[in-house]
Tab-separated table of C-alpha atoms and ligand atoms in Angstrom:
chain	number	residue	atom	x	y	z
A	1	MET	CA	0.000	0.000	0.000
A	2	GLU	CA	1.268	3.440	-0.923
A	3	LYS	CA	1.332	6.262	1.643
A	4	LEU	CA	0.027	9.458	0.040
A	5	ASP	CA	-0.748	12.991	1.336
A	6	MET	CA	-1.331	13.656	5.002
A	7	LEU	CA	-5.036	14.098	5.608
A	8	TYR	CA	-4.931	15.233	9.205
A	9	GLU	CA	-2.458	15.802	12.024
A	10	GLY	CA	-3.784	15.426	15.541
A	11	LYS	CA	-2.058	15.796	18.882
A	12	ALA	CA	-0.869	12.184	19.019
A	13	LYS	CA	-1.243	10.827	15.483
A	14	LYS	CA	-0.968	11.694	11.803
A	15	VAL	CA	-3.409	10.225	9.288
A	16	PHE	CA	-2.365	9.676	5.659
A	17	LYS	CA	-4.371	8.869	2.570
A	18	THR	CA	-3.311	5.809	0.591
A	19	ASN	CA	-3.760	4.591	-2.988
A	20	ASP	CA	-6.779	2.665	-1.641
A	21	GLU	CA	-9.498	5.221	-0.921
A	22	LYS	CA	-10.980	2.893	1.715
A	23	ARG	CA	-7.765	2.705	3.750
A	24	TYR	CA	-5.679	5.201	5.729
A	25	ILE	CA	-2.246	4.869	7.290
A	26	VAL	CA	-2.071	6.096	10.892
A	27	GLU	CA	1.325	7.179	12.229
A	28	TYR	CA	1.643	7.368	16.020
A	29	LYS	CA	3.722	10.262	17.399
A	30	ASP	CA	5.870	10.585	20.526
A	31	ASP	CA	4.266	14.012	21.155
A	32	ALA	CA	2.183	14.207	24.296
A	33	THR	CA	-0.281	16.899	25.301
A	34	ALA	CA	-2.617	17.349	28.223
A	35	PHE	CA	-5.271	19.795	29.374
A	36	ASN	CA	-6.496	20.470	25.841
A	37	GLY	CA	-3.007	21.029	24.472
A	38	GLU	CA	-1.894	23.490	27.201
A	39	LYS	CA	0.833	21.139	28.419
A	40	LYS	CA	3.178	19.811	25.756
A	41	GLY	CA	5.985	17.295	25.830
A	42	THR	CA	7.538	14.182	24.374
A	43	ILE	CA	7.299	10.637	25.632
A	44	VAL	CA	10.172	8.800	23.947
A	45	GLY	CA	8.987	5.507	22.479
A	46	LYS	CA	5.278	6.313	22.957
A	47	GLY	CA	4.499	6.070	19.251
A	48	ILE	CA	5.890	2.552	19.101
A	49	VAL	CA	4.100	1.428	22.278
A	50	ASN	CA	0.725	2.922	21.289
A	51	ASN	CA	0.896	1.491	17.766
A	52	LYS	CA	1.732	-2.025	19.007
A	53	MET	CA	-0.729	-1.938	21.881
A	54	SER	CA	-3.606	-0.549	19.813
A	55	GLY	CA	-3.008	-3.177	17.122
A	56	LEU	CA	-2.972	-5.997	19.657
A	57	LEU	CA	-6.117	-4.804	21.470
A	58	PHE	CA	-8.071	-4.027	18.287
A	59	LYS	CA	-7.308	-7.559	17.064
A	60	LEU	CA	-8.522	-9.055	20.343
A	61	LEU	CA	-11.683	-6.925	20.222
A	62	GLU	CA	-12.450	-7.954	16.629
A	63	GLU	CA	-12.284	-11.592	17.773
A	64	LYS	CA	-14.779	-10.727	20.543
A	65	GLY	CA	-17.206	-9.179	18.032
A	66	VAL	CA	-16.329	-5.479	18.363
A	67	LYS	CA	-15.978	-4.311	14.763
A	68	ASN	CA	-13.138	-1.789	14.462
A	69	HIS	CA	-10.941	0.066	12.004
A	70	PHE	CA	-7.711	-1.919	12.513
A	71	GLU	CA	-6.260	-3.774	9.536
A	72	GLU	CA	-2.534	-4.321	9.909
A	73	ILE	CA	0.679	-3.050	11.550
A	74	ILE	CA	3.157	-2.042	8.833
A	75	SER	CA	6.043	-0.518	10.829
A	76	ASP	CA	7.072	0.454	14.378
A	77	LYS	CA	4.810	3.487	14.401
A	78	GLU	CA	2.373	2.829	11.545
A	79	MET	CA	-0.784	0.807	10.989
A	80	ILE	CA	-3.270	0.485	8.142
A	81	VAL	CA	-6.853	1.236	9.164
A	82	LYS	CA	-10.220	1.476	7.457
A	83	ALA	CA	-10.926	4.998	6.205
A	84	VAL	CA	-13.606	5.930	8.726
A	85	LYS	CA	-15.307	9.272	9.223
A	86	ILE	CA	-14.880	9.924	12.949
A	87	LEU	CA	-18.038	10.866	14.867
A	88	PRO	CA	-17.474	13.997	17.017
A	89	LEU	CA	-17.971	12.057	20.248
A	90	GLU	CA	-15.696	10.871	23.017
A	91	VAL	CA	-17.102	7.856	24.802
A	92	ILE	CA	-15.713	7.390	28.315
A	93	VAL	CA	-16.145	4.227	30.376
A	94	ARG	CA	-15.291	4.218	34.098
A	95	ASN	CA	-14.953	1.392	36.603
A	96	VAL	CA	-13.120	3.314	39.332
A	97	ALA	CA	-13.359	7.029	40.167
A	98	ALA	CA	-10.345	8.992	38.897
A	99	GLY	CA	-9.465	12.140	36.986
A	100	SER	CA	-12.315	14.473	36.082
A	101	LEU	CA	-15.008	12.218	37.589
A	102	ALA	CA	-13.311	12.144	40.999
A	103	LYS	CA	-12.939	15.928	40.854
A	104	ARG	CA	-16.445	16.702	39.581
A	105	LEU	CA	-18.262	14.496	42.109
A	106	GLY	CA	-15.899	14.849	45.066
A	107	LEU	CA	-15.034	11.145	45.091
A	108	LYS	CA	-11.691	9.945	46.366
A	109	GLU	CA	-9.550	8.717	43.486
A	110	GLY	CA	-9.652	4.921	43.599
A	111	THR	CA	-13.272	4.628	44.788
A	112	ILE	CA	-14.770	1.593	43.065
A	113	MET	CA	-18.019	2.514	41.287
A	114	LYS	CA	-20.934	0.196	42.149
A	115	SER	CA	-21.688	-0.117	38.441
A	116	THR	CA	-19.952	0.924	35.228
A	117	VAL	CA	-20.282	4.618	34.325
A	118	LEU	CA	-20.657	5.704	30.699
A	119	GLU	CA	-20.076	9.341	29.714
A	120	PHE	CA	-20.062	11.265	26.439
A	121	SER	CA	-18.135	14.377	25.438
A	122	TYR	CA	-18.611	16.533	22.378
A	123	LYS	CA	-15.286	16.345	20.523
A	124	ASP	CA	-14.447	20.013	20.000
A	125	ASP	CA	-11.058	21.410	21.046
A	126	ASP	CA	-12.249	25.035	21.009
A	127	LEU	CA	-14.911	24.138	23.560
A	128	GLY	CA	-12.602	21.838	25.563
A	129	ASP	CA	-14.598	18.658	24.777
A	130	PRO	CA	-17.615	19.446	27.011
A	131	MET	CA	-19.542	16.604	28.609
A	132	ILE	CA	-22.929	15.915	26.976
A	133	ASN	CA	-25.693	13.327	27.352
A	134	GLU	CA	-27.791	11.272	24.965
A	135	TYR	CA	-30.347	14.071	24.563
A	136	HIS	CA	-27.639	16.443	23.312
A	137	ILE	CA	-26.358	13.756	20.937
A	138	LYS	CA	-29.831	13.325	19.498
A	139	ALA	CA	-30.705	17.040	19.387
A	140	MET	CA	-27.394	17.954	17.744
A	141	GLU	CA	-27.638	14.944	15.388
A	142	LEU	CA	-24.174	13.732	16.405
A	143	ALA	CA	-25.389	10.125	16.062
A	144	THR	CA	-28.704	8.414	15.361
A	145	ASP	CA	-30.488	6.317	18.005
A	146	GLU	CA	-29.423	3.158	16.172
A	147	GLN	CA	-25.796	4.294	16.032
A	148	LEU	CA	-25.884	5.221	19.720
A	149	ASP	CA	-27.218	1.759	20.607
A	150	ILE	CA	-24.258	0.157	18.825
A	151	ILE	CA	-21.806	2.588	20.458
A	152	LYS	CA	-23.117	1.754	23.939
A	153	LYS	CA	-23.143	-1.988	23.244
A	154	TYR	CA	-19.556	-1.871	21.940
A	155	ALA	CA	-18.371	0.350	24.820
A	156	PHE	CA	-19.510	-2.243	27.384
A	157	MET	CA	-18.098	-5.119	25.309
A	158	VAL	CA	-14.736	-3.308	25.171
A	159	ASN	CA	-14.864	-2.824	28.937
A	160	ASP	CA	-15.618	-6.494	29.649
A	161	THR	CA	-12.931	-7.690	27.234
A	162	LEU	CA	-10.211	-5.294	28.382
A	163	MET	CA	-10.944	-5.691	32.117
A	164	GLU	CA	-10.456	-9.425	31.771
A	165	PHE	CA	-7.414	-9.076	29.514
A	166	PHE	CA	-5.592	-6.510	31.671
A	167	GLY	CA	-6.657	-8.349	34.828
A	168	GLN	CA	-4.721	-11.401	33.647
A	169	LYS	CA	-1.653	-9.162	33.268
A	170	GLY	CA	-1.873	-7.741	36.793
A	171	ILE	CA	-3.341	-4.431	35.614
A	172	LYS	CA	-6.560	-2.720	36.739
A	173	LEU	CA	-8.547	-0.946	34.029
A	174	ILE	CA	-9.719	2.211	35.807
A	175	ASP	CA	-11.270	4.091	32.877
A	176	PHE	CA	-10.784	4.738	29.160
A	177	LYS	CA	-11.914	6.825	26.212
A	178	LEU	CA	-13.136	5.479	22.867
A	179	GLU	CA	-13.942	7.079	19.521
A	180	PHE	CA	-16.138	5.643	16.802
A	181	GLY	CA	-16.360	6.216	13.068
A	182	LEU	CA	-18.552	5.450	10.079
A	183	PHE	CA	-17.365	3.010	7.430
A	184	ASP	CA	-19.665	1.840	4.611
A	185	GLY	CA	-22.568	3.334	6.572
A	186	GLU	CA	-21.773	1.270	9.674
A	187	VAL	CA	-20.516	2.420	13.102
A	188	ILE	CA	-17.219	0.815	14.072
A	189	LEU	CA	-14.673	1.419	16.841
A	190	ALA	CA	-11.755	3.625	15.736
A	191	ASP	CA	-8.936	5.855	17.084
A	192	GLU	CA	-6.514	4.153	19.535
A	193	ILE	CA	-6.449	2.174	22.776
A	194	SER	CA	-3.260	2.932	24.683
A	195	PRO	CA	-1.869	4.360	27.943
A	196	ASP	CA	-2.758	7.766	26.415
A	197	THR	CA	-6.452	6.883	26.414
A	198	CYS	CA	-6.775	4.450	29.339
A	199	ARG	CA	-6.015	4.697	33.051
A	200	LEU	CA	-4.109	1.548	33.989
A	201	TRP	CA	-2.966	0.818	37.553
A	202	ASP	CA	-0.772	-1.991	38.795
A	203	ALA	CA	-3.131	-4.460	40.464
A	204	LYS	CA	-0.948	-4.948	43.554
A	205	THR	CA	0.477	-1.482	44.224
A	206	ASN	CA	-1.999	0.824	42.376
A	207	GLU	CA	1.030	2.407	40.706
A	208	LYS	CA	-0.116	4.466	37.716
A	209	LEU	CA	1.038	2.979	34.391
A	210	ASP	CA	-0.477	5.544	32.014
A	211	LYS	CA	-0.466	9.134	30.772
A	212	ASP	CA	-1.382	10.496	34.213
A	213	ARG	CA	2.362	10.190	34.951
A	214	PHE	CA	2.901	12.842	32.244
A	215	ARG	CA	-0.201	14.915	33.098
A	216	ARG	CA	0.807	15.059	36.780
A	217	ASP	CA	4.618	15.248	36.362
A	218	MET	CA	5.150	11.995	38.243
A	219	GLY	CA	8.275	10.868	36.343
A	220	ASN	CA	9.098	7.452	34.861
A	221	VAL	CA	6.613	8.045	32.041
A	222	GLU	CA	8.536	6.122	29.356
A	223	GLU	CA	9.110	3.258	31.811
A	224	ALA	CA	5.381	3.001	32.537
A	225	TYR	CA	4.458	2.758	28.842
A	226	LEU	CA	7.108	0.063	28.310
A	227	GLU	CA	5.966	-1.802	31.429
A	228	VAL	CA	2.403	-2.041	30.076
A	229	LEU	CA	3.587	-3.172	26.642
A	230	GLY	CA	5.927	-5.739	28.200
A	231	ARG	CA	3.118	-7.228	30.271
A	232	ILE	CA	0.578	-7.509	27.468
A	233	GLN	CA	2.637	-8.851	24.594
B	301	TMP	P1	-10.843	12.247	32.516
B	301	TMP	O1	-10.950	11.649	33.888
B	301	TMP	O2	-9.772	13.291	32.424
B	301	TMP	O3	-12.166	12.734	32.020
B	301	TMP	O4	-10.378	11.075	31.533
B	301	TMP	C1	-11.130	9.897	31.388
B	301	TMP	C2	-10.378	8.924	30.488
B	301	TMP	O5	-10.301	9.406	29.171
B	301	TMP	C3	-8.939	8.658	30.909
B	301	TMP	O6	-8.662	7.274	30.734
B	301	TMP	C4	-8.109	9.451	29.956
B	301	TMP	C5	-8.960	9.538	28.721
B	301	TMP	N1	-8.848	10.806	28.011
B	301	TMP	C6	-8.450	10.812	26.690
B	301	TMP	O7	-8.174	9.781	26.104
B	301	TMP	N2	-8.404	12.027	26.049
B	301	TMP	C7	-8.707	13.183	26.659
B	301	TMP	O8	-8.637	14.248	26.017
B	301	TMP	C8	-9.119	13.150	28.028
B	301	TMP	C9	-9.474	14.416	28.756
B	301	TMP	C10	-9.178	11.937	28.662
B	302	LIG	N1	-4.940	14.674	24.872
B	302	LIG	C1	-5.683	15.691	25.512
B	302	LIG	C2	-5.095	17.058	25.273
B	302	LIG	O1	-4.040	17.390	24.974
B	302	LIG	C3	-5.926	15.563	26.968
B	302	LIG	C4	-5.450	14.439	27.791
B	302	LIG	O2	-5.244	13.336	27.318
B	302	LIG	O3	-5.310	14.665	28.991
B	302	LIG	O4	-5.717	17.985	25.443
């Protein structure tokens, strides 16, 4: 497959067109941002870890029935994906209170939620990705009812699959963010699944093994990303 013009450059990835109009090449970057791009930095080796980890998890999810955009890893930092049109939604799944949920509701970080929490944000950098609910999604026509049903079903399937998978590797899946896209008129899972988009804690020590180490200046960021990759592959 031939890599053609860059279609889009995001904060953590570049997306390229290819000679197949139904396929893109995604290139994962070492650039890291937080707080809507206010904090900037580099996590050496992140692109390689996130590419490998996303590929591995998307493959596992496909086997479990979660249709997604992943096709094939083609280099350290690149994968071929289906050319989806991303829906402007961030879908957040939470098992344990952390980050913005802990802050917003005054819960101690680490509080186990009695049941899984699903949240939506409107993907808009200028607005800082504000939280929305299903009524906003419907009223703003961000997704149809049928599409939303699939998104919710997939979000819980991803949670069940990844909780079990990470659990076997001695990692607790605290929360994560998903994005979905349209391909041939169908909603499928897209974007990435990595320590950038998941909170992952060591099951024994609760040590953070994710991007919170960068967000909160905790040090050993590169080591944490490599630790997760080492445990899962
Ligand atoms: P939050 O607690 O900051 O709302 O984050 C919830 C989850 O979503 C956490 O696993 C990190 C992930 N996330 C992203 O992937 N991108 C983002 O822009 C934000 C704010 C969070
Ligand atoms: N990636 C997001 C940003 O730069 C936020 C985050 O992951 O914390 O704004």
